[in-house]
mmCIF file of C-alpha atoms and ligand atoms in Angstrom:
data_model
loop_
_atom_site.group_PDB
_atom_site.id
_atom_site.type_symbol
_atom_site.label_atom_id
_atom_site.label_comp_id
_atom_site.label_asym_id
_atom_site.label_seq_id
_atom_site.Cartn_x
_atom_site.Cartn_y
_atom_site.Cartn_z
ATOM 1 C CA UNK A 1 -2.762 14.969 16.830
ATOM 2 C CA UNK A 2 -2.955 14.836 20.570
ATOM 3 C CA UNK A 3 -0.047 14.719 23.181
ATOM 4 C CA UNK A 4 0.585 10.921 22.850
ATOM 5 C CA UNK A 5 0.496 10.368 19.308
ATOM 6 C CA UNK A 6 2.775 13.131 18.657
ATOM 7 C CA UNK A 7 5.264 12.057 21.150
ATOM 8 C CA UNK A 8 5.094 8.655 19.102
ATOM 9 C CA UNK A 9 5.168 9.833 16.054
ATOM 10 C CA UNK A 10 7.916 12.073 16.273
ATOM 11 C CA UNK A 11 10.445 10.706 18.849
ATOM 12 C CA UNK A 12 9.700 7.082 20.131
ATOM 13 C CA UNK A 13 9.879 5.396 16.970
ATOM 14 C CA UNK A 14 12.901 7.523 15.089
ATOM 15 C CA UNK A 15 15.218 5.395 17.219
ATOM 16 C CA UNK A 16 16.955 1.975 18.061
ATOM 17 C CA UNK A 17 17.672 1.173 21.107
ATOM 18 C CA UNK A 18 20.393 1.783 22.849
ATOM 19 C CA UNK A 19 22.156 -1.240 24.860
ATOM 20 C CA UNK A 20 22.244 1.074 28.451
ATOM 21 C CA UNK A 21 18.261 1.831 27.817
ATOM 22 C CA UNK A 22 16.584 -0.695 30.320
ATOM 23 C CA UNK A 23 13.269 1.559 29.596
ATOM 24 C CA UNK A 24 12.697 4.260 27.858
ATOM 25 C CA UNK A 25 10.420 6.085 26.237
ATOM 26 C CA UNK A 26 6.567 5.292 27.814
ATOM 27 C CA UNK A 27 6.556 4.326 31.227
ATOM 28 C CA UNK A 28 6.382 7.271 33.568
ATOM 29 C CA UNK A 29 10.065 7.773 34.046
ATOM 30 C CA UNK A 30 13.042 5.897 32.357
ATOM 31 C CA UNK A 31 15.680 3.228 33.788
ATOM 32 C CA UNK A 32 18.784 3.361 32.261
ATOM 33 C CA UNK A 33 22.160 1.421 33.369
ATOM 34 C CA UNK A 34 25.568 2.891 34.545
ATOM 35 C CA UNK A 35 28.869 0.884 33.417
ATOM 36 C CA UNK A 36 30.656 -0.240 36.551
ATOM 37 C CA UNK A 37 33.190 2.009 37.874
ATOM 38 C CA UNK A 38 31.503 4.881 36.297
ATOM 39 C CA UNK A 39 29.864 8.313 37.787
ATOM 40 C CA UNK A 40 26.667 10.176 36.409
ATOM 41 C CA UNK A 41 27.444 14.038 34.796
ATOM 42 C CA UNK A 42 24.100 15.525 34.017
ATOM 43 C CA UNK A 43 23.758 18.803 32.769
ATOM 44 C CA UNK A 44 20.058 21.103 31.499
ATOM 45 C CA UNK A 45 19.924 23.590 29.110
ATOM 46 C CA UNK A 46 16.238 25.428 28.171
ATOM 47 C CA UNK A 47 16.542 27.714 24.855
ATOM 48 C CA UNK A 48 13.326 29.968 24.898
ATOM 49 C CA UNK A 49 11.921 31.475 21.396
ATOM 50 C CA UNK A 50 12.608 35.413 21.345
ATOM 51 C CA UNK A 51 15.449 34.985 23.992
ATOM 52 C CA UNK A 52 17.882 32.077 22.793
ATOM 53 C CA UNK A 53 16.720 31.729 19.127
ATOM 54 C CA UNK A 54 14.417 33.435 16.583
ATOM 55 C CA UNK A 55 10.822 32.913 16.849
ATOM 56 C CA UNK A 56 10.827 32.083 13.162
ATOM 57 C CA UNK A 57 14.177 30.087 12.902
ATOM 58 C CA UNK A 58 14.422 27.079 11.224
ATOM 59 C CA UNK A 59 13.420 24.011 13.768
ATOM 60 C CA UNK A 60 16.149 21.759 11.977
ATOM 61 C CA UNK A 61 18.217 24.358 13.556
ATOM 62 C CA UNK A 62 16.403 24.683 17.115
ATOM 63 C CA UNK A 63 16.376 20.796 17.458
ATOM 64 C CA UNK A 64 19.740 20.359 16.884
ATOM 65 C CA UNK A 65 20.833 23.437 19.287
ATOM 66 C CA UNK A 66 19.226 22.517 21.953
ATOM 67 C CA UNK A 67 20.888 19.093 21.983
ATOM 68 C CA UNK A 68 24.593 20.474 21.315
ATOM 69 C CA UNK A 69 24.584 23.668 24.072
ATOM 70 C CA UNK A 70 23.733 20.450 26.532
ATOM 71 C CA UNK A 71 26.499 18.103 24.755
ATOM 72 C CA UNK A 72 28.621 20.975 25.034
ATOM 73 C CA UNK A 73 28.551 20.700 28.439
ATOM 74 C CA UNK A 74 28.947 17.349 29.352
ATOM 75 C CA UNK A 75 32.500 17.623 26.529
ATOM 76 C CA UNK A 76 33.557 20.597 29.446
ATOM 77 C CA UNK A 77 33.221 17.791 31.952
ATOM 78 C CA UNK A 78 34.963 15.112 29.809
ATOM 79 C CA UNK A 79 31.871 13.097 30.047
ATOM 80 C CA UNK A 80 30.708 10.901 27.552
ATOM 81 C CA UNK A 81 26.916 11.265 26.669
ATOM 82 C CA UNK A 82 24.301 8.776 26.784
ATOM 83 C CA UNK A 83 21.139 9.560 27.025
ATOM 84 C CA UNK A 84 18.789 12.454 27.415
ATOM 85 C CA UNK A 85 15.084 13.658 28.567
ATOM 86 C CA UNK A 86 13.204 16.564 25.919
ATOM 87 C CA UNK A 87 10.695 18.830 27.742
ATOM 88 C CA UNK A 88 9.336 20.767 24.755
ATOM 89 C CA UNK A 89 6.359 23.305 25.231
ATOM 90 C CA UNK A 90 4.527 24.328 21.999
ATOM 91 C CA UNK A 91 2.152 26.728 20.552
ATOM 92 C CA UNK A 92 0.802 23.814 18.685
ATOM 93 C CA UNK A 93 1.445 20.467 17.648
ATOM 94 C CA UNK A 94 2.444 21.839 13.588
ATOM 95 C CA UNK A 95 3.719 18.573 11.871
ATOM 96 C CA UNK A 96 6.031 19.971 9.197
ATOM 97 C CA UNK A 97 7.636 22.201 12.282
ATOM 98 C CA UNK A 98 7.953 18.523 14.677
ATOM 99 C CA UNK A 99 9.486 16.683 11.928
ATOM 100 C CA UNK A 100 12.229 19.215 11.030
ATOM 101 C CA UNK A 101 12.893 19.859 14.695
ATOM 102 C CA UNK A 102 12.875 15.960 15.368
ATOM 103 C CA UNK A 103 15.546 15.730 12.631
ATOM 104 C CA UNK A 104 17.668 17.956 13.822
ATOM 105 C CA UNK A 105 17.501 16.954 16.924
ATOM 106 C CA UNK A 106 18.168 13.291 16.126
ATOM 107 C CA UNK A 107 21.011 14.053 13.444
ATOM 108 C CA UNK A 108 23.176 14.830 16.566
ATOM 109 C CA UNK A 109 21.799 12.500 18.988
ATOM 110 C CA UNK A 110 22.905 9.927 16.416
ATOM 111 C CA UNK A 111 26.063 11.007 15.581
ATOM 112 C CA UNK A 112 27.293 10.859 19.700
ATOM 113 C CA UNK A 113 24.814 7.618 20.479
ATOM 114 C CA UNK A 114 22.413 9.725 22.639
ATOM 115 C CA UNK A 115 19.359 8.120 23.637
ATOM 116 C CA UNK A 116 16.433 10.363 23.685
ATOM 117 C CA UNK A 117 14.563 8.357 26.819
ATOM 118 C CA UNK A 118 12.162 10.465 27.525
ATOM 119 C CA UNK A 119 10.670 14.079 28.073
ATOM 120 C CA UNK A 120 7.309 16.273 28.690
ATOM 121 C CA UNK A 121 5.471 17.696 26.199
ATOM 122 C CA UNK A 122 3.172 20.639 27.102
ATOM 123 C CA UNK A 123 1.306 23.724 25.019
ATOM 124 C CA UNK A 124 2.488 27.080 25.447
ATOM 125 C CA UNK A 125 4.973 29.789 24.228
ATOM 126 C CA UNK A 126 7.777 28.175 21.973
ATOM 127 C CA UNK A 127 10.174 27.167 24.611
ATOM 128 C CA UNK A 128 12.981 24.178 24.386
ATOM 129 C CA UNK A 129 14.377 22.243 27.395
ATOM 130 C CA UNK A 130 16.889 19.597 27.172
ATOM 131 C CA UNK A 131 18.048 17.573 29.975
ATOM 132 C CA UNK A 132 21.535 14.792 29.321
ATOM 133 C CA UNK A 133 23.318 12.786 31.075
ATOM 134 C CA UNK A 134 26.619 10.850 30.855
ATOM 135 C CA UNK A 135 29.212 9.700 32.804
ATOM 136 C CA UNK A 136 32.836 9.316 33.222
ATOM 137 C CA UNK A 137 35.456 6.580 35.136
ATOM 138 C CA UNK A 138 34.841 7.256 38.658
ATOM 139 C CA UNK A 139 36.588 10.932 39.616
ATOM 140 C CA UNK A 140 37.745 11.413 36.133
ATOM 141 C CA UNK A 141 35.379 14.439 35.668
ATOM 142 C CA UNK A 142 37.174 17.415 34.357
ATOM 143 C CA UNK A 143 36.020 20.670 36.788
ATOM 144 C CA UNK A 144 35.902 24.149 36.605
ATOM 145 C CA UNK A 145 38.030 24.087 39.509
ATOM 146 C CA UNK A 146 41.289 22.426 39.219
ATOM 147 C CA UNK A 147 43.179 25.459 37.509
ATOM 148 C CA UNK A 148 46.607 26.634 38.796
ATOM 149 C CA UNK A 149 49.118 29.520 38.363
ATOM 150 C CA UNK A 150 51.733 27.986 35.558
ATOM 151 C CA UNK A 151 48.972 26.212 33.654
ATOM 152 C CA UNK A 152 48.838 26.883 30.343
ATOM 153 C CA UNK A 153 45.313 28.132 29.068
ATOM 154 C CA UNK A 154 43.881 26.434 25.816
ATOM 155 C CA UNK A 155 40.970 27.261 23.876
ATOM 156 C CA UNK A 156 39.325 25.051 20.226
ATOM 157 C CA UNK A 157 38.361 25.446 17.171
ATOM 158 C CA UNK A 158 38.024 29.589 16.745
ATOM 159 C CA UNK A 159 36.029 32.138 18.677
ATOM 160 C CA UNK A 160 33.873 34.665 17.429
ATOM 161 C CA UNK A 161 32.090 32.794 14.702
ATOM 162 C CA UNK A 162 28.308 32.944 16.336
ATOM 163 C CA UNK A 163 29.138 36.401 17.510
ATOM 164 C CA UNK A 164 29.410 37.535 13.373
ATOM 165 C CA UNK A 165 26.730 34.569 12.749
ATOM 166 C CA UNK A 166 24.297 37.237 15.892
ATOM 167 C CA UNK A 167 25.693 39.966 14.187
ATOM 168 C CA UNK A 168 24.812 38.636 10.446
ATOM 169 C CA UNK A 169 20.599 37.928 11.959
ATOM 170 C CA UNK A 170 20.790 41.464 12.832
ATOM 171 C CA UNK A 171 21.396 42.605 9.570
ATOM 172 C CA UNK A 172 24.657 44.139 10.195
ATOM 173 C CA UNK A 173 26.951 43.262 6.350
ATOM 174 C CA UNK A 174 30.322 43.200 7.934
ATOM 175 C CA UNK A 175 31.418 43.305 4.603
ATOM 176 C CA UNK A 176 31.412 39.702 4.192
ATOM 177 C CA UNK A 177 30.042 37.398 0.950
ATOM 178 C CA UNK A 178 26.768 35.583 0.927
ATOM 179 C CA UNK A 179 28.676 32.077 1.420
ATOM 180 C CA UNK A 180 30.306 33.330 4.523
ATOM 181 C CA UNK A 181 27.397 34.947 5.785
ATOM 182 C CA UNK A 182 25.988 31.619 5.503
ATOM 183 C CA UNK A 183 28.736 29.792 7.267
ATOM 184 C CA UNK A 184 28.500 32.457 10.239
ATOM 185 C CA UNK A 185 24.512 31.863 11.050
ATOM 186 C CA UNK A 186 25.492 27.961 10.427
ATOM 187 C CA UNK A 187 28.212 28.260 13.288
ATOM 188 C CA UNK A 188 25.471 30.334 15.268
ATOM 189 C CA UNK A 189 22.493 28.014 14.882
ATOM 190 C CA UNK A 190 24.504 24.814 14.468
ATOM 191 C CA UNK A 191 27.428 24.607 17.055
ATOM 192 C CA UNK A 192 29.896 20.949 17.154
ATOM 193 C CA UNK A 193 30.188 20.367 20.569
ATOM 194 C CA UNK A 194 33.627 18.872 21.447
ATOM 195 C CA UNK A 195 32.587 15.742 22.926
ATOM 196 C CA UNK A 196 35.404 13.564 21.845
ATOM 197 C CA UNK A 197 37.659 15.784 22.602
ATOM 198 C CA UNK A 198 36.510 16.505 26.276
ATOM 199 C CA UNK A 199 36.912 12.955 26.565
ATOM 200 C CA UNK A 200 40.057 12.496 25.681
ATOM 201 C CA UNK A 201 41.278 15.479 27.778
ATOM 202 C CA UNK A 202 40.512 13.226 30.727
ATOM 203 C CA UNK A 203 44.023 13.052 32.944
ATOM 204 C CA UNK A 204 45.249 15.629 30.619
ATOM 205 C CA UNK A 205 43.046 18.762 31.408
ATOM 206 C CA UNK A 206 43.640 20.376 34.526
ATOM 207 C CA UNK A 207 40.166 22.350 33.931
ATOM 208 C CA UNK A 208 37.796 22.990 31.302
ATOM 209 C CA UNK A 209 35.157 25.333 30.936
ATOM 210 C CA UNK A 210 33.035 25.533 27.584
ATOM 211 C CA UNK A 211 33.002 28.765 25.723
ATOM 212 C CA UNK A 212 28.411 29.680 25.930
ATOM 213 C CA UNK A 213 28.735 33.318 27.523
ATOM 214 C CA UNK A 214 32.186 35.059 25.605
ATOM 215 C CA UNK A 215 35.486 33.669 26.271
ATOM 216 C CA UNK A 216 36.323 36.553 28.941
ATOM 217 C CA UNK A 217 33.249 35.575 31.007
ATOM 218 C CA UNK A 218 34.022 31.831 30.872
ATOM 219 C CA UNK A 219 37.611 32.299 31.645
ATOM 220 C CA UNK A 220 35.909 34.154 34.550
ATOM 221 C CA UNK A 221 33.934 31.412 35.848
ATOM 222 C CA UNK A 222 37.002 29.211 35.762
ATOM 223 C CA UNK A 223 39.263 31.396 37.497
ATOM 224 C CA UNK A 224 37.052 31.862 39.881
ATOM 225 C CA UNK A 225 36.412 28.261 40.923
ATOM 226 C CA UNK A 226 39.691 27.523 40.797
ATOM 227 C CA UNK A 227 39.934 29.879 43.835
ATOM 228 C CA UNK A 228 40.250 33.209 42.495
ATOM 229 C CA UNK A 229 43.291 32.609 40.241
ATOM 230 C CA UNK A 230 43.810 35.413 37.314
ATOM 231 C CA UNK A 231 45.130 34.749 33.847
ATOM 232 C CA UNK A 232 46.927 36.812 31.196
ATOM 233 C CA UNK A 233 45.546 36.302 27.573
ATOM 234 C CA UNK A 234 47.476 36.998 24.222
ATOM 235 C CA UNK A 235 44.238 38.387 22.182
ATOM 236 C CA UNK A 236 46.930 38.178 18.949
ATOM 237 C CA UNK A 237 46.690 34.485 19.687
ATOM 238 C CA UNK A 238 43.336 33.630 20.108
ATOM 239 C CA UNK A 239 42.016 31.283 17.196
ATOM 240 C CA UNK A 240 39.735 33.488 14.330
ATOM 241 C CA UNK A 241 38.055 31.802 11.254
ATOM 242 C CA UNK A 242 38.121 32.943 7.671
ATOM 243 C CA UNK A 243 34.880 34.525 7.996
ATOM 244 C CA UNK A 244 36.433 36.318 11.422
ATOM 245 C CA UNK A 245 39.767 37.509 9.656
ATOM 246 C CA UNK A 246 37.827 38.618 6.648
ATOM 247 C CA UNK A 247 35.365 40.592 8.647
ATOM 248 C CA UNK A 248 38.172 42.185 10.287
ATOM 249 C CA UNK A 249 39.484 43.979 6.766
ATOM 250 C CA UNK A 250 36.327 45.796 7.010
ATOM 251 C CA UNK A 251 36.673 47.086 10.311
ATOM 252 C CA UNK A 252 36.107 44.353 13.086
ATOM 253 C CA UNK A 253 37.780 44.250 15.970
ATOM 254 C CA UNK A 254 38.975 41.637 18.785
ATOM 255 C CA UNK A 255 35.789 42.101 20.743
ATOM 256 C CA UNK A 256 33.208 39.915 19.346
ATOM 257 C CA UNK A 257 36.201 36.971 19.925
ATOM 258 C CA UNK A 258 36.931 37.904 23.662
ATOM 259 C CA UNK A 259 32.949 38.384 24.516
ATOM 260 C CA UNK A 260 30.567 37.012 21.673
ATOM 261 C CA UNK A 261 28.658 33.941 23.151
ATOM 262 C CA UNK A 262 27.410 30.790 21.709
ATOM 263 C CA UNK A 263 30.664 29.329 20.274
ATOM 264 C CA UNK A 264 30.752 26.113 22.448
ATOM 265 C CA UNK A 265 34.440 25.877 22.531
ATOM 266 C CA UNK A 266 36.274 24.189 25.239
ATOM 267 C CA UNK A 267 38.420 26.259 27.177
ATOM 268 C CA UNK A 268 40.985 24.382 28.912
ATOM 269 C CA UNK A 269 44.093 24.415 31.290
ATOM 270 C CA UNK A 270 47.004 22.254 31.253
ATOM 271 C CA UNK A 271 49.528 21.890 33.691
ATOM 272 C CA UNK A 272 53.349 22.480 32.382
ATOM 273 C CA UNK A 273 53.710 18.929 33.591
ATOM 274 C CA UNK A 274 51.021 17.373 31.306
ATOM 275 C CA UNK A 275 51.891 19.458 28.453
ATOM 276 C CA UNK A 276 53.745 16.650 26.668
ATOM 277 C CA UNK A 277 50.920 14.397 26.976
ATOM 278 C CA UNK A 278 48.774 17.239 25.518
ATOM 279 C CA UNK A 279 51.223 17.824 22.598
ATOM 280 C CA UNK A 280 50.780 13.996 21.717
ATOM 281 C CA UNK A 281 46.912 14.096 21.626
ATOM 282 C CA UNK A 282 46.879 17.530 19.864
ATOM 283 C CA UNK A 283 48.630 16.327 17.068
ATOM 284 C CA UNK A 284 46.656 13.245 16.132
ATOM 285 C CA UNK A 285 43.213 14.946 17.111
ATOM 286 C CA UNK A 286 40.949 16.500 14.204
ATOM 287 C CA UNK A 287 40.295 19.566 16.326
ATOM 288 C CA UNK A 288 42.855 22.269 16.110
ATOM 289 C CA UNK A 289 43.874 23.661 20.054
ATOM 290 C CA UNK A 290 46.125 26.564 20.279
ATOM 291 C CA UNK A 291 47.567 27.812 23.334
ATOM 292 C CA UNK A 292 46.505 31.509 24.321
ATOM 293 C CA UNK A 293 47.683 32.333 27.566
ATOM 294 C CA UNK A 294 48.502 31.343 31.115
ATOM 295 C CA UNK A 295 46.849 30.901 34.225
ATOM 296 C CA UNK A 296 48.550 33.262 37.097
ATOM 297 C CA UNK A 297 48.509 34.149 40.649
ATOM 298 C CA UNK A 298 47.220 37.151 40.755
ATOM 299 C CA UNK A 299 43.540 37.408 40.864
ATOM 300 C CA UNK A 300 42.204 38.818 37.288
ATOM 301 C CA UNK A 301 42.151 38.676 33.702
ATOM 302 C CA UNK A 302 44.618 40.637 31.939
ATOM 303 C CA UNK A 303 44.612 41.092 28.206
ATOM 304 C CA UNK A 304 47.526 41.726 26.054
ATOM 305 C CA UNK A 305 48.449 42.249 22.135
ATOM 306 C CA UNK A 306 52.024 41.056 21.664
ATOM 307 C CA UNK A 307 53.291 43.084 24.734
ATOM 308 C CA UNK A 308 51.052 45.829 24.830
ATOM 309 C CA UNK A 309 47.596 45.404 27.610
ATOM 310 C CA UNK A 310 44.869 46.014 25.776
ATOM 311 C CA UNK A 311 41.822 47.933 26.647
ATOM 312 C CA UNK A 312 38.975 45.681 27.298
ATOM 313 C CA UNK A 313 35.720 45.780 25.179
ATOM 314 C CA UNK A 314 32.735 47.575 27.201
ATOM 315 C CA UNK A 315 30.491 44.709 26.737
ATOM 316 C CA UNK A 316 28.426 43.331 29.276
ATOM 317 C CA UNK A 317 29.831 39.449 28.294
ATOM 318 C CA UNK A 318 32.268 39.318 31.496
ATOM 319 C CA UNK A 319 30.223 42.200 33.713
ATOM 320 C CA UNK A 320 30.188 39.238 36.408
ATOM 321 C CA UNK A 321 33.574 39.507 36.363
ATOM 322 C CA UNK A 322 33.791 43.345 35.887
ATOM 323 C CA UNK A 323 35.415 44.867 39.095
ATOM 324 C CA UNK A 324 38.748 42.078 38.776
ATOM 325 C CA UNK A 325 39.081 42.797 35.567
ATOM 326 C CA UNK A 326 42.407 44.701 34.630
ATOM 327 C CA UNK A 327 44.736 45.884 31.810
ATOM 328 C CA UNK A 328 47.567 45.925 33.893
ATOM 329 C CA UNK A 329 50.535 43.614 33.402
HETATM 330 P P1 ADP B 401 3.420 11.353 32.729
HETATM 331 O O1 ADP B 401 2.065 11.941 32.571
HETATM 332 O O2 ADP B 401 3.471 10.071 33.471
HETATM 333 O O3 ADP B 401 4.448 12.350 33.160
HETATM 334 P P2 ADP B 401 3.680 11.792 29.957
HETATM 335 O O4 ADP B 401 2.307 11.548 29.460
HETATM 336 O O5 ADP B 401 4.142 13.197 30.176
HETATM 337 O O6 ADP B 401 3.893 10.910 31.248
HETATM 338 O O7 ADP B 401 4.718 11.111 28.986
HETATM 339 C C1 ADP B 401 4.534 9.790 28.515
HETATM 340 C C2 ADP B 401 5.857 9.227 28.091
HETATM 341 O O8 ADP B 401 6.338 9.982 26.981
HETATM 342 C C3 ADP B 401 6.947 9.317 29.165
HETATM 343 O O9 ADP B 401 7.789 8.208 29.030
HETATM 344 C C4 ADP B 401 7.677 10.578 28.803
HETATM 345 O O10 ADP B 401 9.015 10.513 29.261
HETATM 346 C C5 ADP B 401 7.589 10.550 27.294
HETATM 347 N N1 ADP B 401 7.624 11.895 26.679
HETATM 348 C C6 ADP B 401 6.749 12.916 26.836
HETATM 349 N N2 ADP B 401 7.095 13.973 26.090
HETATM 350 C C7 ADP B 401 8.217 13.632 25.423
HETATM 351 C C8 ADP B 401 9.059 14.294 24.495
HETATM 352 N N3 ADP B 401 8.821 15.545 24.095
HETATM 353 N N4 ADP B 401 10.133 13.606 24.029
HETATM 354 C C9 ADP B 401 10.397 12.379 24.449
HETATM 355 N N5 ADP B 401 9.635 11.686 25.304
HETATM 356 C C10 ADP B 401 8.554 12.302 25.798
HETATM 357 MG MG1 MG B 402 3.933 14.559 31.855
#
């Protein structure tokens, strides 16, 4: 199977067509249309085998990754996603390990209408690069930047998950059941990305951020673009799953849910005057958002159980951020 018929067989002709694709797959780029009114969000993401996934995970699992850390985040930006480019470099062209990749990759390009227009496809060490774009009504994006002291600071779904799913691969029990170490790698190797509700965030969302490097480091970022602002963070408020709460009766603590990576949450501000507006989308919306703590003046990040500051976790998921960080009220 040589470069071309692969790239046929495996992602021109899995798709229709979408109505913004003007070309697409074949020629030697792609032309694709912009609604009026409208602004372009792209965003890349490359997962490499050995660093961002198992050499030997399951390519259902790879294909469908690589597509949701990118959806991810265009969601952040309150984009909505259209179409997207595949650079994939491979050992070899194995067809069993192409067609379960493909799959994946096209169960979640289906499910948000992303059109897969086009890509590069080279031999070499396992190595996944995804490119997407999207767009949003003109200056509608949601940035990193627009975070103020009085905000209140947001975060969905739960955090930790991948961290146990990481923790699960490398064979640590955690005293959990088969099913829920199942569900763990599952939220590791097959994160949602909140695309709908980035979207409707839009006017609503002071800034969003979307949880890849630990919720502390993220936080970071966003503080930080929003000129240096600090926050304080009630840890006893911050979202955990079943599989997180049971862990915890065997021992685990807070950490992996402040720094454990890969749980493609949105973590988002809203300002105290768009907080009704907020309460009226969160309670129609699927996705559960609970409020954890507040943006503030001060530069820094300052963690706190019920009233008490609590020592941060020694991991290196916010060391960007290391020398602002305090426990001090
Ligand atoms: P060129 O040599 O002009 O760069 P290629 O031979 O690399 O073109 O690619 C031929 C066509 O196939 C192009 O439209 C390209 O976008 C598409 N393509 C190549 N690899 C992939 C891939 N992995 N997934 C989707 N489209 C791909
Ligand atoms: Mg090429």
């Amino acid at each position: 199977m040589d470069e071309f018929s692969l790239i046929d067989e495996y992602f021109r002709r899995r798709q229709e067509k979408s109505p913004w694709v003007i070309e697409g797959i074949g020629d030697d780029a792609a032309v694709v249309g912009v609604p009026p009114g409208h602004e372009l969000v792209m965003a890349t993401d490359t997962l490499v085998a050995g660093v961002h996934f198992a050499a030997d995970a399951k390519p259902y699992d790879v294909g469908w990754k690589a597509l949701a850390v990118n959806l991810s985040d265009l969601a952040a930006m309150g984009a909505d996603p259209a179409c997207a480019l595949l650079n994939l470099t491979l050992p070899n062209a194995d067809s069993d390990w192409l067609d379960a990749f493909a799959t994946g990759f096209f169960t979640l390009a289906e499910r948000f209408k992303v059109a897969l227009v086009g890509g590069d496809t080279t031999q070499g060490p396992l190595t996944v690069s995804v490119q997407v774009s999207g767009w949003v009504p003109r200056g509608e994006a949601i940035l990193r930047s627009g975070a103020q002291a009085g905000d209140k600071l947001f975060v969905t779904g739960d955090l930790g998950s991948a961290a146990l799913g990481l923790k699960c691969q490398q064979g640590e029990a955690l005293g959990l059941s088969e099913a829920m170490r199942c569900e763990a790698a599952r939220r590791l190797d097959r994160p949602e990305p909140r695309v709908e509700t980035g979207c409707l965030l839009r006017h609503i969302a002071s800034a969003a951020i979307d949880v890849s490097d630990g919720l502390l480091a993220d936080v970071g970022h966003l503080l930080v673009a929003s000129g240096n602002r600090g926050c304080r963070i009630q840890a006893n408020r911050i979202p955990l799953s079943p599989i997180y709460q049971a862990a915890m009766e065997t021992g685990l603590g807070m950490s992996a849910a402040l720094t454990g990576g890969d749980d493609y949450e949105l973590c988002l501000t809203i300002p105290p005057d768009r907080l009704d507006a907020f309460e009226a989308l969160r309670a129609n919306h699927s996705v559960n958002m609970v409020e954890i703590g507040e943006i503030e003046q001060t530069p820094g990040i300052r963690v706190f159980h019920g009233s008490q500051p609590m020592a941060l976790p020694a991991s290196s998921g916010y060391r960007h951020f290391g020398e602002q960080l305090t426990t001090e009220p």
